[in-house]
Coordinates of C-alpha atoms in Angstrom, one line a residue:
Chain G
M1 CA 43.4 -80.2 20.1
T2 CA 46.5 -80.5 22.1
Q3 CA 45.1 -77.7 24.2
T4 CA 41.9 -79.6 25.0
H5 CA 43.9 -82.6 26.0
S6 CA 46.2 -80.6 28.3
T7 CA 43.3 -78.7 29.9
K8 CA 41.5 -81.8 30.6
R9 CA 44.5 -83.3 32.2
R10 CA 45.1 -80.3 34.4
S11 CA 41.5 -80.0 35.5
A12 CA 41.8 -83.5 36.9
N13 CA 44.4 -82.1 39.3
G14 CA 42.0 -79.5 40.7
V15 CA 41.8 -75.7 40.9
K16 CA 45.3 -75.2 42.2
A17 CA 46.7 -76.6 39.0
L18 CA 45.0 -73.8 37.0
I19 CA 47.4 -71.3 38.5
L20 CA 50.2 -73.1 36.9
V21 CA 48.7 -73.1 33.4
S22 CA 50.7 -70.1 32.1
A23 CA 53.9 -71.4 33.6
L24 CA 53.4 -74.8 32.1
A25 CA 52.2 -73.7 28.8
L26 CA 55.6 -74.1 27.1
T27 CA 56.8 -77.2 28.8
A28 CA 53.6 -79.2 29.1
C29 CA 52.7 -78.6 25.5
T30 CA 55.9 -79.8 23.8
N31 CA 53.6 -82.4 22.4
P32 CA 53.8 -85.2 24.9
D33 CA 51.1 -87.1 23.0
R34 CA 52.9 -87.7 19.8
F35 CA 54.1 -91.2 19.1
G36 CA 57.2 -91.8 17.1
G37 CA 58.3 -88.1 17.2
S38 CA 62.0 -87.3 17.2
D39 CA 61.9 -83.6 17.4
A40 CA 64.8 -83.2 19.8
G41 CA 67.3 -82.9 17.0
A42 CA 64.9 -81.1 14.7
M43 CA 64.3 -78.5 17.3
G44 CA 67.7 -77.0 17.0
A45 CA 67.9 -77.1 13.3
G46 CA 64.8 -75.0 12.9
A47 CA 65.5 -72.5 15.6
G48 CA 66.1 -69.0 14.7
A49 CA 67.3 -66.2 16.9
N50 CA 64.7 -63.4 16.6
G51 CA 64.5 -60.5 19.0
G52 CA 61.8 -61.0 21.7
I53 CA 61.0 -64.5 20.5
I54 CA 62.5 -67.4 22.3
A55 CA 64.2 -69.5 19.7
G56 CA 62.6 -72.9 19.3
S57 CA 59.5 -71.9 21.3
A58 CA 55.9 -72.1 20.1
N59 CA 56.2 -68.3 19.4
D60 CA 59.0 -68.9 16.9
P61 CA 57.3 -69.5 13.6
T62 CA 60.3 -71.4 12.3
S63 CA 60.3 -73.8 15.2
V64 CA 59.0 -77.4 15.4
A65 CA 57.1 -76.3 18.5
Y66 CA 55.3 -73.7 16.5
F67 CA 54.3 -76.4 13.9
N68 CA 53.2 -78.8 16.6
Q69 CA 51.3 -76.4 18.8
T70 CA 50.5 -73.2 17.2
I71 CA 49.5 -74.7 13.8
G72 CA 48.7 -78.1 15.2
D73 CA 50.4 -81.3 14.2
R74 CA 47.3 -83.4 13.9
V75 CA 43.8 -83.7 12.3
L76 CA 41.0 -85.8 13.7
F77 CA 38.5 -88.1 11.9
L78 CA 35.0 -89.5 12.4
V79 CA 34.4 -93.1 13.3
D80 CA 35.6 -95.4 10.5
Q81 CA 36.2 -92.4 8.2
S82 CA 39.2 -90.9 6.6
T83 CA 37.6 -87.7 5.1
L84 CA 39.2 -84.4 6.1
N85 CA 36.8 -81.9 7.6
D86 CA 37.0 -78.1 7.2
N87 CA 39.0 -77.7 10.4
G88 CA 41.4 -80.4 9.3
R89 CA 41.9 -78.9 5.9
A90 CA 42.6 -75.5 7.5
V91 CA 45.3 -77.1 9.8
L92 CA 46.9 -78.9 6.9
A93 CA 47.0 -75.8 4.7
Q94 CA 49.0 -74.1 7.5
Q95 CA 51.2 -77.2 7.8
A96 CA 51.8 -77.0 4.1
Q97 CA 52.8 -73.3 4.4
W98 CA 55.2 -74.1 7.2
L99 CA 56.7 -77.0 5.2
L100 CA 57.1 -74.8 2.2
A101 CA 58.8 -72.1 4.3
N102 CA 61.0 -74.7 6.0
P103 CA 62.4 -76.9 3.3
G104 CA 64.9 -78.5 5.6
Y105 CA 62.3 -80.7 7.1
T106 CA 60.6 -83.9 6.1
A107 CA 57.6 -85.5 7.7
I108 CA 56.3 -88.9 8.6
I109 CA 52.5 -88.9 8.6
E110 CA 51.1 -91.3 11.2
G111 CA 47.6 -92.7 10.7
H112 CA 45.9 -93.9 13.9
A113 CA 42.6 -95.6 14.7
D114 CA 40.6 -95.9 17.9
E115 CA 40.2 -99.3 19.6
Q116 CA 36.8 -100.0 18.1
G117 CA 37.8 -102.3 15.3
T118 CA 39.8 -105.3 14.5
R119 CA 43.6 -105.1 14.3
E120 CA 44.2 -105.6 10.6
Y121 CA 41.3 -103.4 9.5
N122 CA 42.5 -100.6 11.8
L123 CA 46.0 -100.8 10.1
A124 CA 44.3 -100.3 6.8
L125 CA 42.2 -97.5 8.1
G126 CA 45.2 -95.8 9.6
S127 CA 46.8 -96.0 6.1
R128 CA 43.8 -94.3 4.7
R129 CA 44.0 -91.5 7.2
A130 CA 47.7 -91.0 6.6
A131 CA 47.1 -91.0 2.9
A132 CA 44.3 -88.4 3.2
V133 CA 46.8 -86.0 4.9
Q134 CA 49.6 -86.8 2.6
D135 CA 47.4 -86.2 -0.5
Y136 CA 46.2 -82.9 0.9
L137 CA 49.7 -81.7 1.7
I138 CA 50.9 -82.7 -1.8
S139 CA 47.9 -80.8 -3.3
Q140 CA 49.2 -77.7 -1.4
G141 CA 52.6 -78.0 -3.2
I142 CA 54.6 -80.2 -0.9
N143 CA 57.1 -82.5 -2.7
P144 CA 55.9 -86.1 -2.2
S145 CA 59.5 -87.1 -1.4
R146 CA 59.3 -85.1 1.8
L147 CA 56.3 -87.1 3.1
K148 CA 56.1 -90.7 4.2
P149 CA 53.0 -92.3 5.6
I150 CA 52.9 -94.9 8.3
T151 CA 49.9 -96.6 9.9
Y152 CA 49.8 -97.6 13.6
G153 CA 46.3 -98.9 13.5
K154 CA 45.0 -99.0 17.0
E155 CA 48.4 -99.7 18.5
R156 CA 49.2 -96.3 19.8
P157 CA 46.3 -94.5 21.4
I158 CA 47.0 -91.2 23.1
E159 CA 43.9 -91.3 25.3
V160 CA 43.2 -94.5 27.1
C161 CA 39.6 -94.3 28.3
S162 CA 37.1 -96.5 26.4
S163 CA 34.5 -93.8 25.4
E164 CA 34.0 -91.4 22.6
A165 CA 35.9 -88.6 24.4
C166 CA 39.1 -90.6 24.1
Y167 CA 38.2 -92.3 20.8
A168 CA 37.8 -88.9 19.1
Q169 CA 41.3 -88.0 20.0
N170 CA 42.7 -91.3 18.9
R171 CA 41.2 -91.2 15.4
R172 CA 44.0 -89.0 14.1
A173 CA 46.7 -88.4 11.7
V174 CA 49.8 -86.7 13.0
T175 CA 52.4 -85.0 11.0
V176 CA 55.8 -85.7 12.7
L177 CA 58.6 -83.5 11.5
A178 CA 62.2 -84.6 11.1
A179 CA 65.2 -82.6 10.0
G180 CA 66.5 -83.9 6.7
A181 CA 66.4 -83.6 3.0
G182 CA 64.1 -86.5 2.2
V183 CA 62.4 -89.4 3.7
S184 CA 64.1 -92.5 2.4
Chain T
M1 CA 43.7 -149.7 13.6
T2 CA 44.0 -146.7 11.5
R3 CA 44.2 -144.3 14.3
F4 CA 47.1 -146.2 15.8
S5 CA 49.0 -146.4 12.6
G6 CA 48.5 -142.7 11.9
L7 CA 49.9 -141.8 15.3
A8 CA 52.8 -144.1 14.8
K9 CA 53.7 -142.4 11.5
T10 CA 53.5 -138.9 12.8
C11 CA 55.4 -139.6 16.0
A12 CA 58.2 -141.6 14.4
A13 CA 60.7 -138.7 14.4
T14 CA 60.5 -137.8 18.1
F15 CA 58.6 -140.5 19.8
L16 CA 58.6 -144.3 19.9
V17 CA 55.1 -145.6 19.8
G18 CA 54.3 -149.2 20.1
L19 CA 51.5 -151.6 20.7
L20 CA 51.7 -153.4 24.0
S21 CA 51.5 -157.1 23.6
L22 CA 49.1 -157.7 26.4
G23 CA 47.3 -160.8 25.6
A24 CA 43.8 -160.7 26.8
F25 CA 43.6 -156.9 26.8
T26 CA 44.5 -156.5 23.1
S27 CA 42.3 -159.2 22.0
A28 CA 39.4 -157.5 23.7
A29 CA 40.1 -154.3 21.9
A30 CA 38.1 -152.5 19.2
Q31 CA 35.5 -151.3 21.5
D32 CA 35.6 -147.9 19.8
T33 CA 31.9 -147.9 19.0
G34 CA 30.9 -148.8 22.6
P35 CA 28.7 -146.7 24.7
L36 CA 31.4 -144.4 26.1
R37 CA 31.1 -141.6 23.6
I38 CA 30.7 -137.9 23.7
D39 CA 29.3 -136.0 20.7
I40 CA 30.9 -132.6 20.8
T41 CA 28.6 -131.1 18.3
Q42 CA 25.6 -131.5 20.6
G43 CA 27.4 -129.5 23.3
V44 CA 28.0 -131.2 26.6
I45 CA 26.1 -130.0 29.6
E46 CA 27.1 -132.8 32.0
P47 CA 30.8 -133.6 31.8
L48 CA 31.7 -137.3 31.7
P49 CA 33.3 -138.5 34.9
V50 CA 36.8 -139.9 34.4
A51 CA 39.5 -141.2 36.7
V52 CA 43.2 -140.9 36.0
P53 CA 44.9 -142.6 38.9
D54 CA 48.6 -141.7 39.3
F55 CA 50.6 -143.7 36.7
I56 CA 52.7 -146.4 38.2
A57 CA 56.4 -145.6 38.5
Q58 CA 58.3 -148.6 37.3
S59 CA 61.7 -147.2 38.4
A60 CA 63.0 -144.8 41.0
Q61 CA 63.8 -142.2 38.3
A62 CA 60.2 -142.5 36.9
A63 CA 58.6 -141.5 40.2
E64 CA 58.8 -137.7 39.6
F65 CA 57.3 -138.1 36.2
A66 CA 54.5 -140.5 36.9
K67 CA 52.3 -138.2 38.9
Q68 CA 53.0 -135.1 36.8
I69 CA 52.1 -137.0 33.6
S70 CA 48.8 -138.2 35.0
D71 CA 48.1 -134.7 36.3
V72 CA 48.6 -133.2 32.8
I73 CA 46.5 -135.9 31.2
A74 CA 43.6 -135.1 33.7
A75 CA 44.1 -131.4 33.2
D76 CA 43.9 -131.7 29.4
L77 CA 40.7 -133.8 29.6
V78 CA 39.0 -131.6 32.2
G79 CA 40.1 -128.4 30.3
T80 CA 37.9 -129.4 27.4
G81 CA 34.8 -129.0 29.6
L82 CA 33.7 -132.5 28.4
F83 CA 35.1 -134.4 31.3
R84 CA 35.1 -134.2 35.1
E85 CA 37.8 -135.8 37.1
V86 CA 36.7 -138.0 40.0
P87 CA 39.3 -137.3 42.7
E88 CA 41.6 -139.9 44.2
S89 CA 40.0 -139.5 47.6
A90 CA 36.8 -141.1 46.2
Y91 CA 38.6 -144.2 44.9
I92 CA 37.6 -147.6 46.3
S93 CA 40.4 -149.6 44.8
N94 CA 43.9 -148.3 44.1
V95 CA 45.8 -149.2 41.0
T96 CA 49.0 -150.7 42.2
S97 CA 50.1 -152.5 39.2
F98 CA 49.7 -151.7 35.5
D99 CA 48.8 -155.3 34.6
S100 CA 46.4 -156.2 37.4
P101 CA 42.8 -156.6 36.3
V102 CA 40.6 -153.6 36.5
Q103 CA 38.0 -153.8 39.3
Y104 CA 35.1 -152.4 37.3
A105 CA 32.6 -152.6 40.1
D106 CA 34.8 -150.4 42.3
W107 CA 34.9 -147.7 39.6
K108 CA 31.2 -148.0 38.7
A109 CA 30.4 -147.6 42.4
I110 CA 31.9 -144.1 42.3
N111 CA 30.3 -143.4 38.9
V112 CA 33.6 -143.3 37.0
Q113 CA 32.8 -143.9 33.3
G114 CA 36.2 -143.5 31.7
L115 CA 39.4 -144.9 33.4
V116 CA 42.9 -144.2 32.3
T117 CA 45.7 -146.2 33.8
G118 CA 49.4 -146.1 32.9
A119 CA 53.0 -146.9 33.9
V120 CA 56.1 -144.8 33.5
S121 CA 59.7 -146.0 33.3
V122 CA 63.0 -144.3 32.7
D123 CA 65.9 -146.3 31.3
A124 CA 69.6 -146.0 32.0
A125 CA 70.0 -143.6 29.0
G126 CA 67.4 -141.3 30.4
N127 CA 64.6 -142.2 28.0
L128 CA 61.1 -141.9 29.3
S129 CA 58.6 -144.6 28.4
V130 CA 54.8 -144.4 29.1
K131 CA 52.3 -147.1 28.5
F132 CA 48.7 -146.6 29.1
R133 CA 45.2 -148.1 28.7
V134 CA 41.7 -146.5 28.4
F135 CA 38.7 -148.4 29.9
D136 CA 35.0 -148.0 29.4
V137 CA 33.9 -148.8 32.9
F138 CA 30.3 -149.3 32.1
S139 CA 31.1 -151.8 29.3
D140 CA 33.5 -153.7 31.5
G141 CA 36.2 -153.5 28.9
P142 CA 39.1 -151.5 27.4
L143 CA 38.5 -148.7 24.9
G144 CA 40.9 -149.5 22.2
E145 CA 44.4 -151.0 22.5
G146 CA 47.1 -150.2 25.0
L147 CA 49.7 -147.9 23.7
Q148 CA 53.3 -147.1 24.6
L149 CA 54.9 -143.7 24.0
G150 CA 58.6 -142.8 24.5
G151 CA 60.8 -139.8 24.4
S152 CA 63.4 -137.9 26.4
T153 CA 62.5 -137.1 30.0
S154 CA 62.5 -133.4 29.0
S155 CA 59.6 -134.1 26.7
W156 CA 57.4 -135.5 29.5
R157 CA 54.7 -132.9 29.0
R158 CA 54.4 -133.7 25.3
I159 CA 54.1 -137.4 26.1
A160 CA 51.3 -136.6 28.6
H161 CA 49.5 -134.5 26.0
K162 CA 49.8 -137.3 23.4
V163 CA 48.3 -139.8 25.9
A164 CA 45.4 -137.3 26.6
D165 CA 45.0 -136.8 22.8
V166 CA 44.5 -140.6 22.4
V167 CA 42.0 -140.7 25.3
Y168 CA 40.1 -137.6 24.0
S169 CA 40.0 -139.0 20.4
R170 CA 38.8 -142.4 21.5
I171 CA 35.9 -141.0 23.5
T172 CA 34.8 -138.1 21.3
G173 CA 35.7 -139.5 17.9
E174 CA 37.3 -136.0 17.2
G175 CA 40.8 -135.3 16.1
A176 CA 43.5 -134.6 18.7
Y177 CA 44.7 -131.2 19.8
F178 CA 46.5 -131.2 23.1
D179 CA 50.0 -131.8 21.7
S180 CA 50.1 -128.4 20.1
R181 CA 51.6 -124.9 20.7
V182 CA 50.3 -121.3 20.5
V183 CA 52.3 -118.4 19.2
F184 CA 51.1 -115.0 20.4
V185 CA 52.0 -111.5 21.3
S186 CA 53.1 -111.0 24.9
E187 CA 52.2 -107.5 26.1
S188 CA 53.4 -105.2 28.9
G189 CA 53.5 -101.5 29.7
S190 CA 50.9 -98.8 29.5
K191 CA 48.1 -98.8 27.0
Q192 CA 49.6 -95.8 25.2
A193 CA 53.0 -97.4 24.7
R194 CA 52.3 -101.1 24.9
K195 CA 55.4 -103.2 24.5
K196 CA 54.9 -106.3 22.4
R197 CA 57.0 -109.3 21.8
L198 CA 56.4 -112.7 20.2
A199 CA 56.2 -115.7 22.4
V200 CA 55.3 -119.3 22.0
M201 CA 54.0 -121.8 24.6
D202 CA 52.3 -125.1 24.8
Y203 CA 48.5 -124.9 24.2
D204 CA 48.0 -125.0 28.0
G205 CA 50.4 -122.2 28.7
A206 CA 53.4 -124.3 29.7
N207 CA 56.9 -124.0 28.3
L208 CA 56.8 -120.3 27.5
Q209 CA 59.5 -119.1 25.2
Y210 CA 60.1 -115.5 23.8
L211 CA 60.9 -115.3 20.2
T212 CA 61.6 -111.6 19.9
D213 CA 62.4 -108.7 22.2
D214 CA 60.0 -105.8 22.8
A215 CA 62.0 -103.1 21.1
S216 CA 59.4 -102.7 18.3
I217 CA 55.7 -103.5 17.8
V218 CA 55.0 -107.0 16.6
L219 CA 51.5 -108.1 15.5
A220 CA 49.5 -111.2 14.6
P221 CA 51.9 -114.1 14.3
R222 CA 50.8 -117.1 12.1
F223 CA 52.2 -120.6 12.2
S224 CA 53.3 -122.4 9.0
P225 CA 51.4 -125.6 8.3
T226 CA 54.1 -127.7 9.9
G227 CA 54.7 -125.3 12.8
D228 CA 58.3 -124.7 11.9
R229 CA 58.0 -121.1 10.9
V230 CA 56.0 -118.1 12.0
L231 CA 54.9 -115.1 9.9
Y232 CA 54.2 -111.8 11.6
T233 CA 54.1 -108.1 11.2
S234 CA 56.9 -106.1 12.7
Y235 CA 57.7 -102.4 13.0
E236 CA 61.4 -103.2 13.3
S237 CA 62.2 -101.2 10.1
G238 CA 60.1 -98.3 11.5
F239 CA 57.2 -99.4 9.2
P240 CA 54.9 -102.4 9.3
Q241 CA 56.6 -105.2 7.3
I242 CA 56.2 -108.9 7.2
M243 CA 58.8 -111.0 8.9
M244 CA 59.3 -114.8 8.8
L245 CA 60.8 -116.5 11.8
D246 CA 62.3 -119.9 12.1
V247 CA 61.0 -121.3 15.4
G248 CA 63.8 -123.8 15.9
T249 CA 66.7 -121.4 15.4
V250 CA 64.7 -118.2 16.4
T251 CA 66.2 -116.4 13.4
R252 CA 64.1 -114.0 11.4
R253 CA 64.1 -112.3 8.0
Q254 CA 62.0 -109.8 6.2
L255 CA 59.9 -111.0 3.3
P256 CA 61.0 -109.2 0.2
V257 CA 58.0 -106.9 0.0
P258 CA 58.8 -103.5 -1.5
T259 CA 59.9 -101.4 1.4
E260 CA 58.1 -98.3 0.2
S261 CA 54.8 -100.0 1.0
M262 CA 53.3 -101.2 4.3
S263 CA 52.5 -104.9 4.5
F264 CA 50.7 -106.8 7.1
A265 CA 48.2 -109.6 7.8
P266 CA 50.3 -112.5 6.4
R267 CA 49.2 -116.1 6.4
F268 CA 50.8 -119.2 4.9
S269 CA 49.2 -121.3 2.2
P270 CA 48.4 -124.9 3.2
D271 CA 51.5 -126.2 1.4
G272 CA 53.7 -123.7 3.2
N273 CA 55.2 -122.4 0.0
S274 CA 53.5 -119.1 -0.4
V275 CA 52.2 -116.2 1.7
V276 CA 49.0 -114.2 1.3
Y277 CA 49.0 -110.7 2.8
S278 CA 47.9 -107.1 2.6
V279 CA 49.8 -104.1 1.2
S280 CA 48.7 -100.6 1.9
T281 CA 49.6 -98.1 -0.8
G282 CA 48.2 -94.7 -0.3
A283 CA 44.6 -95.0 0.9
N284 CA 44.3 -98.4 -0.7
T285 CA 44.9 -101.9 0.8
D286 CA 44.9 -104.9 -1.4
L287 CA 45.7 -108.6 -1.1
Y288 CA 48.9 -110.1 -2.6
R289 CA 50.4 -113.5 -2.7
M290 CA 54.2 -114.2 -2.7
D291 CA 56.0 -117.4 -3.6
I292 CA 58.5 -117.6 -0.7
A293 CA 61.3 -119.4 -2.6
S294 CA 61.3 -117.1 -5.6
G295 CA 59.9 -113.9 -4.1
Q296 CA 57.5 -113.7 -7.1
V297 CA 54.4 -111.7 -6.3
A298 CA 50.9 -111.8 -7.7
R299 CA 48.2 -109.2 -6.9
L300 CA 44.9 -110.9 -5.9
T301 CA 42.5 -108.0 -5.5
N302 CA 42.4 -104.6 -7.2
T303 CA 39.7 -102.4 -5.7
P304 CA 39.9 -99.0 -4.0
A305 CA 38.5 -100.6 -0.9
I306 CA 40.3 -102.2 2.1
E307 CA 41.0 -105.9 1.6
T308 CA 42.8 -107.7 4.4
A309 CA 42.9 -110.6 6.9
P310 CA 43.1 -113.3 4.2
S311 CA 42.9 -117.1 5.1
F312 CA 43.2 -120.1 2.8
S313 CA 40.9 -123.0 2.6
P314 CA 42.6 -126.2 3.9
D315 CA 42.9 -127.5 0.3
G316 CA 44.5 -124.2 -0.8
S317 CA 42.0 -123.5 -3.6
K318 CA 40.2 -120.5 -2.0
I319 CA 40.8 -117.5 0.2
V320 CA 38.4 -116.0 2.6
F321 CA 39.1 -112.3 3.5
E322 CA 37.5 -109.1 4.7
S323 CA 36.7 -106.1 2.6
D324 CA 34.8 -102.9 3.0
R325 CA 34.0 -102.7 -0.7
S326 CA 30.3 -102.7 0.1
G327 CA 30.7 -99.8 2.4
T328 CA 31.3 -101.8 5.6
Q329 CA 33.6 -104.5 6.7
Q330 CA 32.3 -107.9 5.4
L331 CA 33.6 -111.3 4.5
Y332 CA 34.3 -112.5 1.0
M333 CA 35.4 -115.6 -0.7
M334 CA 37.5 -115.9 -3.9
S335 CA 39.8 -118.2 -5.8
A336 CA 43.3 -118.5 -4.3
S337 CA 44.5 -116.9 -7.6
G338 CA 42.3 -113.9 -7.1
G339 CA 39.6 -112.5 -9.3
D340 CA 35.9 -112.2 -8.5
A341 CA 34.8 -112.6 -4.9
Q342 CA 31.5 -113.6 -3.4
R343 CA 30.3 -111.9 -0.2
I344 CA 29.4 -114.5 2.4
S345 CA 28.4 -112.4 5.5
F346 CA 25.0 -110.7 5.5
G347 CA 24.0 -110.2 9.1
D348 CA 23.8 -107.0 11.1
G349 CA 27.1 -105.3 11.9
R350 CA 30.7 -105.6 10.7
Y351 CA 32.6 -108.8 10.1
G352 CA 36.4 -109.3 10.1
T353 CA 39.3 -111.6 10.6
P354 CA 37.8 -114.7 8.9
V355 CA 39.8 -118.0 9.5
W356 CA 39.0 -121.2 7.7
S357 CA 38.7 -124.2 10.0
P358 CA 41.4 -126.9 9.4
R359 CA 38.5 -129.3 9.0
G360 CA 37.2 -127.1 6.2
D361 CA 33.6 -127.0 7.4
L362 CA 33.5 -123.7 9.2
I363 CA 34.8 -120.1 9.1
A364 CA 35.5 -118.4 12.4
F365 CA 35.3 -114.6 12.5
T366 CA 35.1 -111.4 14.6
K367 CA 31.8 -109.6 14.5
Q368 CA 31.1 -106.1 15.7
A369 CA 27.5 -105.1 16.3
N370 CA 25.7 -102.7 18.7
G371 CA 29.0 -101.7 20.4
R372 CA 29.9 -105.3 21.2
F373 CA 32.4 -107.7 19.8
H374 CA 31.8 -111.4 19.1
I375 CA 33.7 -114.4 18.0
G376 CA 31.5 -116.5 15.7
V377 CA 31.4 -119.3 13.3
M378 CA 29.5 -119.8 10.0
R379 CA 29.5 -122.4 7.3
T380 CA 31.7 -121.6 4.3
D381 CA 28.7 -120.3 2.4
G382 CA 27.9 -117.9 5.2
S383 CA 24.9 -119.9 6.5
E384 CA 24.2 -121.0 10.0
E385 CA 26.0 -118.1 11.6
R386 CA 26.5 -118.7 15.4
L387 CA 28.0 -116.3 17.8
L388 CA 30.1 -118.0 20.5
T389 CA 31.2 -115.0 22.7
A390 CA 30.3 -111.4 23.5
S391 CA 32.4 -108.8 25.3
F392 CA 33.7 -105.3 25.1
L393 CA 36.4 -106.5 22.6
D394 CA 36.9 -110.0 21.4
E395 CA 38.8 -110.5 18.2
G396 CA 41.1 -112.6 16.0
P397 CA 40.0 -116.3 16.3
T398 CA 42.4 -119.2 15.6
W399 CA 41.5 -122.8 15.3
A400 CA 42.6 -125.7 17.4
P401 CA 44.2 -128.4 15.1
N402 CA 40.9 -130.5 15.3
G403 CA 38.6 -127.6 14.4
R404 CA 36.5 -127.9 17.5
V405 CA 37.9 -125.1 19.7
V406 CA 38.8 -121.5 18.9
M407 CA 41.2 -119.3 20.7
F408 CA 41.0 -115.5 20.5
T409 CA 42.0 -112.2 22.1
R410 CA 39.8 -110.6 24.7
E411 CA 40.6 -107.0 25.8
T412 CA 39.0 -105.3 28.8
Q413 CA 38.1 -101.6 28.6
G414 CA 39.4 -98.4 30.0
A415 CA 42.8 -97.1 31.0
S416 CA 43.8 -100.3 32.7
G417 CA 42.4 -102.4 29.9
E418 CA 44.4 -105.6 29.3
S419 CA 44.4 -108.3 26.7
A420 CA 44.2 -112.0 27.5
L421 CA 43.9 -115.2 25.5
Y422 CA 40.6 -117.1 25.8
S423 CA 39.3 -120.3 24.2
V424 CA 35.8 -121.5 23.6
D425 CA 34.4 -124.6 21.9
I426 CA 32.4 -124.4 18.7
S427 CA 29.1 -125.0 20.6
G428 CA 29.9 -121.7 22.6
R429 CA 30.6 -123.6 25.8
N430 CA 33.7 -123.9 28.0
L431 CA 34.9 -120.3 27.7
R432 CA 38.3 -120.3 29.4
R433 CA 41.1 -117.9 30.0
L434 CA 44.6 -119.2 29.2
P435 CA 47.2 -118.8 31.9
T436 CA 49.8 -116.2 30.7
N437 CA 52.2 -114.3 32.9
S438 CA 51.4 -111.0 31.3
G439 CA 48.9 -109.4 28.9
A440 CA 48.6 -111.5 25.7
S441 CA 47.0 -111.1 22.3
D442 CA 46.8 -112.4 18.7
P443 CA 47.1 -116.1 19.4
A444 CA 47.7 -118.5 16.5
W445 CA 47.3 -122.2 17.2
S446 CA 49.9 -124.6 15.7
P447 CA 49.0 -127.7 13.9
L448 CA 49.3 -130.9 15.9
L449 CA 53.0 -131.4 16.6
K450 CA 54.9 -134.1 14.8

């Protein structure tokens, strides 16, 4: 999903940009989309020094970058829905595995809505989406005390066009990691 | 006159209001039922021509205020869409003295139907005094009695709004609304990271004041019934929580809602003593009511559906709100103590953000249908639905104090989309954008100021 977003952005810059794709892969994909993330500190905490793998990079399975990019930090929803699809459940199952393997992290789960809806309703809809992710992660064995939901309603879109291509990316729940023993 | 005594009572704290003892003019008063009358409910196609000659400055210090005050009065009247100002260049006779007789023929000749004359003075202590009269030109007589309003020079705009309110009420028979304020969310920055802060301004955009900074998201402010406090939703704690702000001191505190939950969509009860709001717990969002003084909370709804955007009836006995318990967002009505609710919206599409008119007769709402958003009004039983606007995104109506105009947020589409405040009258006419110096959303109209 992040991939799609990045590709689209590059293509807007023309063919020349494609040459840069591999070089940009690491830097451009440090999840610029996420709202409310604070992975700068978390990054170091999870980094391990394995031979051949750059610590903290998306190749390092213990890294936040791996969680955000290789597994995927978000799941998407249909219009006015909060039901997880097969792809979403697969992503969340991997998120759960990562969280079980990396007990030093907690997560805030952000629920978001697209702009097609009234403000208050979208806040409630964002809560539903965050809860859908939270419930699934708990069902996979994650301690509820490590997860805290928050709704942003339609306040923080990542894509700004007013058509389905953008709306589909905005109807999301994002698992935002933080280093720490528990979410207060 | 009841209207006069009412005004005198409500203005006592800040303003001095007095009848002018003007002999012949006052004895010819009580022309309220004369022919100069606008019926708002019929919708006005042809605005009524009025003249508001510059008020007479009765002292040197009054000169700067006299013209400004008459300009604000004219702007208030014209802004309703019900009146048209006949420009000074068309005048045949100039008003040079407040007490000289009105030359009705001269005003009739240029088709002026309503005439507002006034005089402004400033005393040695810096107190501003404005006296004025309203004339029904075609009846050759005054419309009601002359009035005098007073206050500090810094409150000149409020005094002008009060004069315009009297003129408006005498001609339309409707309640006043110009002497009011609007609290809203001032917006800046990109669409992905919109910065939001609370601001308050006069209903016409003047006297802007910020109430919060833009460090965290703030949403949907709501005035208390006396306009002294504002409830809103803030992300200051990192999570959406309800804050209550004292407008006078600009100090705020969080309502004692349990911090493990997310709370939003607050609104005051008509007595100002309690707050109704939504709490999201897990996937569920229900309505709660809190007594502000004691912090005691009562749960009003208990369904697995979304219940939000509650609004009290003016008598405090009922609450209208939105719920998707039927599968889509619709409007419901229940007792203010909770319990069973009756659905009142049955048209195509989704209905949200219901707001009860201060007059009690109508409910304004947001409707989504066929990819468009509308602001609409319906009777409190859901009948006589009438859509007032249509655009890419209109939402969140708020009522003028007289229940005859609604203000709302209109957002344009796309990456450069921006929010602005608009108003429209309940006949669907006179759609206007309010002047704001940046993007603006979530307006809430105050009651008439005291």
